[in-house]
């Protein structure tokens, strides 16, 4: 059983407020389900942000591939576990996918792939850029860092949204470092893109 992540609600709702709710689709709490995530298929969005638990190969005997864990609501034959192979089968054309969870970059030690099944799957499903984590993350520090990141991409460009995700992530990391000096808190995330 995975512990609740109360900070994720603010992490997701804060940027939605900044962007105005009518311009965003936000699933919080019990609505943050695998079923609702899959309902976004074929809807091209600029940013897709997921704040949840992630499971790597070997983390759980019942899950045999990298996965994102959604709320424990079973809807329409969905089990609340979005696997890498399920992501691969979706059409999610997003400019940026943010996987705000633990170990979203990790893959099995015997994997021949350089990037995880989650990252690979999102790229092959149509996403251009991903923000991933290298290790288990602290939920409060992640909320702080991601809030700074969203503020930067929303407000750093006079013409509106910034496309410089790397610069925004770097700025958010430096801001987080002012509050939490240890790299564990401010350095778990990085960006890859095509």
PDB file of C-alpha atoms in Angstrom:
ATOM      1  CA  UNK A   1       0.000   0.000   0.000  1.00  0.00           C
ATOM      2  CA  UNK A   2       1.431   3.362  -1.019  1.00  0.00           C
ATOM      3  CA  UNK A   3       1.085   6.403   1.248  1.00  0.00           C
ATOM      4  CA  UNK A   4      -1.079   9.361   0.204  1.00  0.00           C
ATOM      5  CA  UNK A   5       0.632  12.347  -1.435  1.00  0.00           C
ATOM      6  CA  UNK A   6      -1.321  15.357  -0.138  1.00  0.00           C
ATOM      7  CA  UNK A   7       1.109  17.878  -1.682  1.00  0.00           C
ATOM      8  CA  UNK A   8       0.290  16.712  -5.203  1.00  0.00           C
ATOM      9  CA  UNK A   9      -3.092  18.439  -5.107  1.00  0.00           C
ATOM     10  CA  UNK A  10      -1.486  21.867  -4.727  1.00  0.00           C
ATOM     11  CA  UNK A  11       1.277  20.926  -7.166  1.00  0.00           C
ATOM     12  CA  UNK A  12      -1.321  20.320  -9.877  1.00  0.00           C
ATOM     13  CA  UNK A  13      -4.028  22.833  -8.919  1.00  0.00           C
ATOM     14  CA  UNK A  14      -1.685  25.832  -8.514  1.00  0.00           C
ATOM     15  CA  UNK A  15      -0.596  25.993 -12.174  1.00  0.00           C
ATOM     16  CA  UNK A  16      -4.198  25.368 -13.214  1.00  0.00           C
ATOM     17  CA  UNK A  17      -5.212  28.437 -11.209  1.00  0.00           C
ATOM     18  CA  UNK A  18      -2.432  30.476 -12.831  1.00  0.00           C
ATOM     19  CA  UNK A  19      -3.598  29.355 -16.269  1.00  0.00           C
ATOM     20  CA  UNK A  20      -7.273  29.718 -15.372  1.00  0.00           C
ATOM     21  CA  UNK A  21      -9.183  26.502 -14.794  1.00  0.00           C
ATOM     22  CA  UNK A  22     -11.223  26.866 -17.979  1.00  0.00           C
ATOM     23  CA  UNK A  23      -8.025  26.440 -20.008  1.00  0.00           C
ATOM     24  CA  UNK A  24      -6.909  23.303 -18.192  1.00  0.00           C
ATOM     25  CA  UNK A  25      -8.123  19.824 -17.384  1.00  0.00           C
ATOM     26  CA  UNK A  26      -7.333  18.903 -13.821  1.00  0.00           C
ATOM     27  CA  UNK A  27      -7.990  15.578 -12.122  1.00  0.00           C
ATOM     28  CA  UNK A  28      -7.434  15.649  -8.366  1.00  0.00           C
ATOM     29  CA  UNK A  29      -8.021  13.137  -5.583  1.00  0.00           C
ATOM     30  CA  UNK A  30     -10.340  10.327  -6.605  1.00  0.00           C
ATOM     31  CA  UNK A  31     -10.729  11.899 -10.053  1.00  0.00           C
ATOM     32  CA  UNK A  32      -7.013  11.351 -10.661  1.00  0.00           C
ATOM     33  CA  UNK A  33      -7.760   7.921 -12.080  1.00  0.00           C
ATOM     34  CA  UNK A  34      -6.284   5.824 -14.834  1.00  0.00           C
ATOM     35  CA  UNK A  35      -9.627   5.998 -16.627  1.00  0.00           C
ATOM     36  CA  UNK A  36      -9.624   9.819 -16.612  1.00  0.00           C
ATOM     37  CA  UNK A  37      -5.992   9.910 -17.727  1.00  0.00           C
ATOM     38  CA  UNK A  38      -6.790   7.684 -20.693  1.00  0.00           C
ATOM     39  CA  UNK A  39      -9.727   9.962 -21.562  1.00  0.00           C
ATOM     40  CA  UNK A  40      -7.095  12.553 -22.560  1.00  0.00           C
ATOM     41  CA  UNK A  41      -5.928  10.386 -25.456  1.00  0.00           C
ATOM     42  CA  UNK A  42      -5.977  12.164 -28.827  1.00  0.00           C
ATOM     43  CA  UNK A  43      -6.266  15.548 -27.089  1.00  0.00           C
ATOM     44  CA  UNK A  44      -3.156  17.505 -27.929  1.00  0.00           C
ATOM     45  CA  UNK A  45      -2.150  19.573 -24.916  1.00  0.00           C
ATOM     46  CA  UNK A  46       0.886  21.680 -24.352  1.00  0.00           C
ATOM     47  CA  UNK A  47       1.734  20.252 -20.947  1.00  0.00           C
ATOM     48  CA  UNK A  48       0.672  17.014 -19.313  1.00  0.00           C
ATOM     49  CA  UNK A  49       1.600  16.949 -15.619  1.00  0.00           C
ATOM     50  CA  UNK A  50       1.281  13.814 -13.527  1.00  0.00           C
ATOM     51  CA  UNK A  51       1.960  13.950  -9.794  1.00  0.00           C
ATOM     52  CA  UNK A  52       1.603  10.458  -8.381  1.00  0.00           C
ATOM     53  CA  UNK A  53       3.513   7.410  -7.271  1.00  0.00           C
ATOM     54  CA  UNK A  54       5.656   5.569  -9.802  1.00  0.00           C
ATOM     55  CA  UNK A  55       6.850   2.002  -9.631  1.00  0.00           C
ATOM     56  CA  UNK A  56      10.050   0.723 -11.235  1.00  0.00           C
ATOM     57  CA  UNK A  57      10.847  -2.836 -12.160  1.00  0.00           C
ATOM     58  CA  UNK A  58      11.583  -4.740  -8.968  1.00  0.00           C
ATOM     59  CA  UNK A  59       9.760  -2.305  -6.653  1.00  0.00           C
ATOM     60  CA  UNK A  60       6.661  -4.462  -6.417  1.00  0.00           C
ATOM     61  CA  UNK A  61       6.256  -8.185  -7.059  1.00  0.00           C
ATOM     62  CA  UNK A  62       2.787  -7.640  -8.536  1.00  0.00           C
ATOM     63  CA  UNK A  63       3.887  -5.099 -11.162  1.00  0.00           C
ATOM     64  CA  UNK A  64       6.326  -6.326 -13.786  1.00  0.00           C
ATOM     65  CA  UNK A  65       7.003  -3.096 -15.698  1.00  0.00           C
ATOM     66  CA  UNK A  66       7.491   0.601 -14.916  1.00  0.00           C
ATOM     67  CA  UNK A  67       4.133   2.127 -14.001  1.00  0.00           C
ATOM     68  CA  UNK A  68       2.349   5.196 -12.700  1.00  0.00           C
ATOM     69  CA  UNK A  69      -0.061   4.618  -9.849  1.00  0.00           C
ATOM     70  CA  UNK A  70      -3.338   6.537  -9.938  1.00  0.00           C
ATOM     71  CA  UNK A  71      -6.091   6.764  -7.341  1.00  0.00           C
ATOM     72  CA  UNK A  72      -7.396   3.420  -6.237  1.00  0.00           C
ATOM     73  CA  UNK A  73     -10.684   3.758  -8.078  1.00  0.00           C
ATOM     74  CA  UNK A  74     -11.559   0.904 -10.379  1.00  0.00           C
ATOM     75  CA  UNK A  75     -13.456   2.241 -13.390  1.00  0.00           C
ATOM     76  CA  UNK A  76     -14.367   0.573 -16.638  1.00  0.00           C
ATOM     77  CA  UNK A  77     -11.923  -2.335 -16.265  1.00  0.00           C
ATOM     78  CA  UNK A  78      -9.014  -0.061 -15.264  1.00  0.00           C
ATOM     79  CA  UNK A  79      -6.932  -1.118 -12.259  1.00  0.00           C
ATOM     80  CA  UNK A  80      -5.370   2.251 -11.353  1.00  0.00           C
ATOM     81  CA  UNK A  81      -1.943   1.148 -12.616  1.00  0.00           C
ATOM     82  CA  UNK A  82      -0.841   2.770 -15.870  1.00  0.00           C
ATOM     83  CA  UNK A  83       1.964   0.634 -17.247  1.00  0.00           C
ATOM     84  CA  UNK A  84       4.643   1.611 -19.747  1.00  0.00           C
ATOM     85  CA  UNK A  85       3.075  -0.687 -22.345  1.00  0.00           C
ATOM     86  CA  UNK A  86      -0.340   0.977 -21.845  1.00  0.00           C
ATOM     87  CA  UNK A  87       1.241   4.407 -22.337  1.00  0.00           C
ATOM     88  CA  UNK A  88       2.959   3.187 -25.508  1.00  0.00           C
ATOM     89  CA  UNK A  89      -0.456   2.247 -26.932  1.00  0.00           C
ATOM     90  CA  UNK A  90      -1.902   5.749 -26.347  1.00  0.00           C
ATOM     91  CA  UNK A  91      -1.744   8.817 -28.562  1.00  0.00           C
ATOM     92  CA  UNK A  92      -0.552  11.601 -26.255  1.00  0.00           C
ATOM     93  CA  UNK A  93       0.915  14.402 -28.347  1.00  0.00           C
ATOM     94  CA  UNK A  94       2.166  16.791 -25.729  1.00  0.00           C
ATOM     95  CA  UNK A  95       4.990  19.264 -25.940  1.00  0.00           C
ATOM     96  CA  UNK A  96       5.975  18.448 -22.347  1.00  0.00           C
ATOM     97  CA  UNK A  97       5.134  15.590 -19.995  1.00  0.00           C
ATOM     98  CA  UNK A  98       6.062  16.075 -16.352  1.00  0.00           C
ATOM     99  CA  UNK A  99       6.354  12.854 -14.368  1.00  0.00           C
ATOM    100  CA  UNK A 100       6.463  14.243 -10.855  1.00  0.00           C
ATOM    101  CA  UNK A 101       7.005  11.005  -8.991  1.00  0.00           C
ATOM    102  CA  UNK A 102       9.822   8.883  -7.608  1.00  0.00           C
ATOM    103  CA  UNK A 103      12.305   7.181  -9.934  1.00  0.00           C
ATOM    104  CA  UNK A 104      10.543   7.942 -13.208  1.00  0.00           C
ATOM    105  CA  UNK A 105      13.853   7.677 -15.085  1.00  0.00           C
ATOM    106  CA  UNK A 106      14.994   4.391 -13.591  1.00  0.00           C
ATOM    107  CA  UNK A 107      14.890   1.158 -15.461  1.00  0.00           C
ATOM    108  CA  UNK A 108      15.864  -2.355 -14.520  1.00  0.00           C
ATOM    109  CA  UNK A 109      19.563  -2.918 -13.989  1.00  0.00           C
ATOM    110  CA  UNK A 110      19.653  -5.485 -16.780  1.00  0.00           C
ATOM    111  CA  UNK A 111      17.829  -3.215 -19.234  1.00  0.00           C
ATOM    112  CA  UNK A 112      19.525  -2.588 -22.570  1.00  0.00           C
ATOM    113  CA  UNK A 113      17.710   0.740 -22.838  1.00  0.00           C
ATOM    114  CA  UNK A 114      19.313   3.971 -21.672  1.00  0.00           C
ATOM    115  CA  UNK A 115      15.992   5.462 -20.550  1.00  0.00           C
ATOM    116  CA  UNK A 116      13.156   3.933 -18.627  1.00  0.00           C
ATOM    117  CA  UNK A 117      10.113   2.271 -20.009  1.00  0.00           C
ATOM    118  CA  UNK A 118       7.999   5.225 -18.860  1.00  0.00           C
ATOM    119  CA  UNK A 119      10.121   7.782 -20.720  1.00  0.00           C
ATOM    120  CA  UNK A 120      10.401   5.583 -23.799  1.00  0.00           C
ATOM    121  CA  UNK A 121       6.663   4.994 -23.834  1.00  0.00           C
ATOM    122  CA  UNK A 122       5.743   8.675 -23.608  1.00  0.00           C
ATOM    123  CA  UNK A 123       8.185   9.569 -26.395  1.00  0.00           C
ATOM    124  CA  UNK A 124       6.901   6.771 -28.626  1.00  0.00           C
ATOM    125  CA  UNK A 125       3.296   7.807 -27.827  1.00  0.00           C
ATOM    126  CA  UNK A 126       3.996  11.294 -29.209  1.00  0.00           C
ATOM    127  CA  UNK A 127       5.405  13.485 -26.427  1.00  0.00           C
ATOM    128  CA  UNK A 128       8.270  15.832 -27.307  1.00  0.00           C
ATOM    129  CA  UNK A 129       9.869  16.554 -23.925  1.00  0.00           C
ATOM    130  CA  UNK A 130       9.804  14.900 -20.530  1.00  0.00           C
ATOM    131  CA  UNK A 131      10.753  15.905 -17.023  1.00  0.00           C
ATOM    132  CA  UNK A 132      11.821  12.831 -15.072  1.00  0.00           C
ATOM    133  CA  UNK A 133      13.274  12.045 -11.653  1.00  0.00           C
ATOM    134  CA  UNK A 134      16.514  10.207 -10.960  1.00  0.00           C
ATOM    135  CA  UNK A 135      15.669   8.989  -7.449  1.00  0.00           C
ATOM    136  CA  UNK A 136      12.914   8.935  -4.805  1.00  0.00           C
ATOM    137  CA  UNK A 137      11.673  12.478  -4.304  1.00  0.00           C
ATOM    138  CA  UNK A 138      10.536  14.395  -1.251  1.00  0.00           C
ATOM    139  CA  UNK A 139       6.893  15.338  -1.792  1.00  0.00           C
ATOM    140  CA  UNK A 140       7.090  18.788  -0.164  1.00  0.00           C
ATOM    141  CA  UNK A 141      10.324  19.779  -1.931  1.00  0.00           C
ATOM    142  CA  UNK A 142       8.889  18.543  -5.226  1.00  0.00           C
ATOM    143  CA  UNK A 143       5.749  20.612  -4.733  1.00  0.00           C
ATOM    144  CA  UNK A 144       7.910  23.688  -4.106  1.00  0.00           C
ATOM    145  CA  UNK A 145      10.190  23.015  -7.089  1.00  0.00           C
ATOM    146  CA  UNK A 146       7.341  22.290  -9.503  1.00  0.00           C
ATOM    147  CA  UNK A 147       5.413  25.366  -8.375  1.00  0.00           C
ATOM    148  CA  UNK A 148       8.488  27.477  -9.172  1.00  0.00           C
ATOM    149  CA  UNK A 149       8.877  25.674 -12.511  1.00  0.00           C
ATOM    150  CA  UNK A 150       5.279  26.370 -13.542  1.00  0.00           C
ATOM    151  CA  UNK A 151       5.546  30.027 -12.506  1.00  0.00           C
ATOM    152  CA  UNK A 152       8.671  30.353 -14.643  1.00  0.00           C
ATOM    153  CA  UNK A 153       7.177  28.872 -17.808  1.00  0.00           C
ATOM    154  CA  UNK A 154       3.965  30.846 -17.380  1.00  0.00           C
ATOM    155  CA  UNK A 155       5.435  34.250 -16.502  1.00  0.00           C
ATOM    156  CA  UNK A 156       8.980  34.356 -17.942  1.00  0.00           C
ATOM    157  CA  UNK A 157       7.994  35.331 -21.466  1.00  0.00           C
ATOM    158  CA  UNK A 158       6.348  38.644 -22.380  1.00  0.00           C
ATOM    159  CA  UNK A 159       4.365  36.930 -25.129  1.00  0.00           C
ATOM    160  CA  UNK A 160       2.966  34.312 -22.765  1.00  0.00           C
ATOM    161  CA  UNK A 161       4.140  30.763 -22.238  1.00  0.00           C
ATOM    162  CA  UNK A 162       7.879  30.055 -22.339  1.00  0.00           C
ATOM    163  CA  UNK A 163       9.193  27.137 -24.395  1.00  0.00           C
ATOM    164  CA  UNK A 164      12.520  27.136 -22.592  1.00  0.00           C
ATOM    165  CA  UNK A 165      11.709  24.299 -20.231  1.00  0.00           C
ATOM    166  CA  UNK A 166      15.392  23.689 -19.413  1.00  0.00           C
ATOM    167  CA  UNK A 167      15.929  27.281 -18.250  1.00  0.00           C
ATOM    168  CA  UNK A 168      12.714  27.183 -16.234  1.00  0.00           C
ATOM    169  CA  UNK A 169      13.676  23.908 -14.572  1.00  0.00           C
ATOM    170  CA  UNK A 170      17.163  25.248 -13.802  1.00  0.00           C
ATOM    171  CA  UNK A 171      15.671  28.388 -12.223  1.00  0.00           C
ATOM    172  CA  UNK A 172      13.231  26.297 -10.162  1.00  0.00           C
ATOM    173  CA  UNK A 173      16.101  24.111  -8.964  1.00  0.00           C
ATOM    174  CA  UNK A 174      18.143  27.171  -7.915  1.00  0.00           C
ATOM    175  CA  UNK A 175      15.130  28.607  -6.079  1.00  0.00           C
ATOM    176  CA  UNK A 176      14.566  25.286  -4.288  1.00  0.00           C
ATOM    177  CA  UNK A 177      18.250  25.107  -3.400  1.00  0.00           C
ATOM    178  CA  UNK A 178      17.838  28.384  -1.470  1.00  0.00           C
ATOM    179  CA  UNK A 179      15.334  26.599   0.784  1.00  0.00           C
ATOM    180  CA  UNK A 180      16.827  23.078   0.834  1.00  0.00           C
ATOM    181  CA  UNK A 181      20.607  23.000   0.261  1.00  0.00           C
ATOM    182  CA  UNK A 182      21.039  19.249  -0.121  1.00  0.00           C
ATOM    183  CA  UNK A 183      20.836  18.088  -3.785  1.00  0.00           C
ATOM    184  CA  UNK A 184      18.426  15.328  -2.775  1.00  0.00           C
ATOM    185  CA  UNK A 185      15.724  17.995  -2.592  1.00  0.00           C
ATOM    186  CA  UNK A 186      16.500  20.251  -5.554  1.00  0.00           C
ATOM    187  CA  UNK A 187      18.301  18.051  -8.074  1.00  0.00           C
ATOM    188  CA  UNK A 188      16.216  14.916  -8.727  1.00  0.00           C
ATOM    189  CA  UNK A 189      14.572  16.198 -11.909  1.00  0.00           C
ATOM    190  CA  UNK A 190      15.984  16.653 -15.404  1.00  0.00           C
ATOM    191  CA  UNK A 191      14.577  17.133 -18.875  1.00  0.00           C
ATOM    192  CA  UNK A 192      14.986  15.110 -22.039  1.00  0.00           C
ATOM    193  CA  UNK A 193      13.562  15.967 -25.415  1.00  0.00           C
ATOM    194  CA  UNK A 194      13.465  15.107 -29.061  1.00  0.00           C
TER     195      UNK A 194
END
